[in-house]
Every structure is written in structure tokens, then in C-alpha cells.
Amino acid sequence: MAEIEKKPVGIMETVLRDAHQSLIATRMTTEQMLPIVDKMDKVGYHAVECWGGATFDASLRFLHEDPWDRLRKLRDGFKNTKLQMLFRGQNILGYRPYADDVVEYFVQKSIANGIDIIRIFDCMNDLRNLQTAVKAANKEKGHAQVALAYTIGDAYTLEYWTDIAKKVEQMGADSICIKDMAGLLLPYKATELVTALKESTKLPIQLHTHYTSGVASMTYMKAIEAGVDVIDCAISPFAMGTSQPATEVMVETFKGTPYDTGYDQNLLSEIADYFRPIKDQALESGLLNPKNLGVNIKTLLYQVPGGMLSNLTSQLKEQHAEDKYYEVLEEVPRVRKDLGEPPLVTPSSQIVGTQAVFNVLSGERYKMVTQETKDVLSGKYGRTVKPFNQEVQKKCIGDTKPITGRFADTLDDELNTLEGEMAQYKEQDEDVLTYALFPQVATDFFKYRDAQNTKIDAKKADQADKSYPV
């Protein structure tokens, strides 16, 4: 019998970014990460995801840490492993579209500070919103990975996905990621999708999913058999639930097969032992909700990502309207359809979810309309796969003429203006980018940093005085 060709699957480890974002609201500190970096660096991971997504906002807002400083420290520690980040296309790591000069500068600084692979996605899968970031990553000699936000609906056919993959390859991407943020990709659908993508493009294919709906490990198995090159996993204490499948489980599953990773289970076990007390502490403090660790089959029924489900719950709780939960869940797909059936991922998931809450609580659909819903219907977030509901569009934006081109083309360069606004706080070039993303949160952080520096200076002066006896 002919020997099957060896094709080891790569694993991208998410514990330093998506895993703790999904389970403990991105609260892991740099101090908690650094002691284990040396061991993680020996595994042989395809890459470690450690930056982007909500890490930036949470570092500043809740942990009083400089995210750029975290990146530099991780880069110093990871001598042999590629570092990866998640990047929201024209929205960077924020919630609005930015001018091209800010996007380009952010990519440049991310790579200069240690990022190797930039995973770039757009919440509408509008490729025009990815071009600037991809070109900038190419220019800086970084690896530009384009992530296709996976969703289901009659517009999202195999032809849709293969067509978009070919365009991504022509755009200059180095690899493609199927980004299944809600855990909607079923095992046999993964076989179909990966097979089709492999036939239509030469680029490596990576698969990202969440365990929310309970099918993720099976989906990975079928995808790997169909030829997927890399899967995203989390070390076991921070795996499962709304996070990714466990790294060790996948390593063991493919041991002795053509897909064998070759990773050392003893080393992975030591890494798991390190993260377990951090998880236990999060459980004890209430930061990790045990509900996030279970399977939520509503994900498949309502096509709503796990993070969006918890957002809806908290919004309804604030309004003392928890009894409206199922009404809101049923309203979500209707709002999504009205808005052109976009994938539900940051920020489109928040926009659709909040509008669904308003529609149910006000007793009349689109009586109250958020600015973001108006922006979607005005074309500011990009082109949707299906047309908007024209009656809803008219009710929400009146006679405003929607933008049909790329919204960023209407924006003037922003860097100089932003620099002027925050000049008094600037200690490093990267500070202007921090301010660009979260002006108020950044300003509060800069003030905190100044106060800390003043304390350190005072302490040094005090010590200097004591070292010269009178």
C-alpha cells in the first residue's frame, strides 16, 4: 500500500488574544503572559495570536497598560515564533472607518513593533475595505492574511466564497482564513468549503472557529482531511465554550497520522498547568461566567455569535426587559435581512443586535434608529451581499443619498489633525495611533501614565537625596 504523504497541520495558538477575549473579556495582563512565553516559544506553533481585536481597548481601559509596550515585550520573548494580530480592515481595531493614512501608519507600526502576520477582515466582506491594509502589509514585508467572515444565508454560496477567494489572491494576500466567529460552520460544510477554496486558489487556507455551538472539533477534523493548512486552537484551560477547541486535543487526535503536528504533549501540559490557576482565579472572581463554557445551540438556530448573545442579555437587563430575550433573538435575523444580510461580526453584530433591541422595546420597528444603523444604510460601512430593504432605508435615512463607492475615499488624511489634538501627551510615535482609535480612553490612559511617571520621578529624587548624607 502506498504511503500517504505527510502533511502536518499547523496550529495557531490563541490563548494570548482570542481565547481570553472570548472567555474573560480580554482581562489577561502582560504580567500574566510573560512568564510562560519561553515555554510557548519552544512548541513550534505556526504562530501565536497575541494582539489586535479587543486587546487594545481592554489594555487601556481596564488594565491601564500600553498595548504597544505589551507587543514589544512579547516580541522580545518569542525568539522563534511568529506573532499574529487581528485587524478590522478600514476600522483598524476601532469601530469606525479611518482614513487611509491612519490605516497605513498603523500597519507600519504594528510590524515595526513585532507583528509578523496581520489577519485582516471586513465585517461586510467588502474587499474595498481591505485593500489599503493589505498593500501596507505587503509594503512592510509583513504577511497579509485576509479573513473571510463566514456566515450562512442564501447569498453565501460556494460560488460566492470561491469568487471572493480568487479576488483576495489577486489583491496580494499571502493566505486566506475562513473566520467562523459564531461557530456556524458544520463539519460536512467545512469539507465542501475547504475543497472548493483549495481548487480555486493556491493560497494556504487557515480555519478559525469557536466552540460555541459544540461542533468545532469535528469541523476542524473534516477541514484538515479536506486540506486546510492551519487551525486556530487554545491551550486547554482557555479552550471550549465561546473560545476555540483545545490545542492538546487536536495534537493528540492527529498523532501518528499524516497530519501529525509533532508538538510535545509534555511541554503543552506544562503550558496548560501555567494557565490553569489564571482560569480558576477568573472563575472565582466572576470574570469567567460558567455559562460561557457550555454549548449554546441557539447559535445555530439564530446565527448569533456567542459574544453578541451576552451583549443582548446585558442590554435587556439594563432596561429591565429580560423577558423580551426571545423576541429580540427572533428580531435579529429580520434586522440583518433589512441591512443586506451582512455577516454578524464586530462591528456589524453590535449594530444589528442593538437595533433589534430598539425595535422590540419601542414597540415599532425602526421608530428609534441608532447612528450606526443609519451609517450602514448610507453605505459608510461598505457594500452588502444583498440590497437593503428600501422601505427601511427610506424610514431611517430619508432622502440622504447613499454612498456607493469606498467610504474611505471620501475621508481626508487624519494623522496630522490627530497628532495636533494629542500632542501634549505624546511620549512615542505610537501614541497618536492609540489616540486615533479611542480618543477618550487614550486620554485617560495618558493622564494615568503621566501621574505614574511623576510618582517614579519623585521616588528617584527622594532616593537621590538620601544617598548624599548631610
PDB file of N, CA and C in Angstrom, residues 20 22 200 232 235 424 431:
ATOM      1  N   HIS A  20      -8.698  34.506  25.645  1.00  0.00           N
ATOM      2  CA  HIS A  20      -9.090  35.267  26.855  1.00  0.00           C
ATOM      3  C   HIS A  20     -10.057  36.391  26.517  1.00  0.00           C
ATOM      4  N   SER A  22     -12.551  35.859  24.430  1.00  0.00           N
ATOM      5  CA  SER A  22     -13.831  35.146  24.363  1.00  0.00           C
ATOM      6  C   SER A  22     -14.340  34.703  25.729  1.00  0.00           C
ATOM      7  N   SER A 200      -9.762  26.550  -6.037  1.00  0.00           N
ATOM      8  CA  SER A 200      -9.860  27.846  -6.734  1.00  0.00           C
ATOM      9  C   SER A 200      -8.715  28.805  -6.431  1.00  0.00           C
ATOM     10  N   ASP A 232      -6.893  27.232  14.265  1.00  0.00           N
ATOM     11  CA  ASP A 232      -6.714  28.078  15.447  1.00  0.00           C
ATOM     12  C   ASP A 232      -7.206  27.327  16.675  1.00  0.00           C
ATOM     13  N   ILE A 235      -4.926  26.678  24.301  1.00  0.00           N
ATOM     14  CA  ILE A 235      -4.453  25.720  25.304  1.00  0.00           C
ATOM     15  C   ILE A 235      -5.635  25.403  26.245  1.00  0.00           C
ATOM     16  N   GLN A 424       0.239  67.131  23.530  1.00  0.00           N
ATOM     17  CA  GLN A 424       0.724  67.329  24.907  1.00  0.00           C
ATOM     18  C   GLN A 424       1.010  66.009  25.630  1.00  0.00           C
ATOM     19  N   ASP A 431       1.695  56.665  20.162  1.00  0.00           N
ATOM     20  CA  ASP A 431       0.622  57.267  20.967  1.00  0.00           C
ATOM     21  C   ASP A 431      -0.461  57.908  20.111  1.00  0.00           C
TER      22      ASP A 431
END
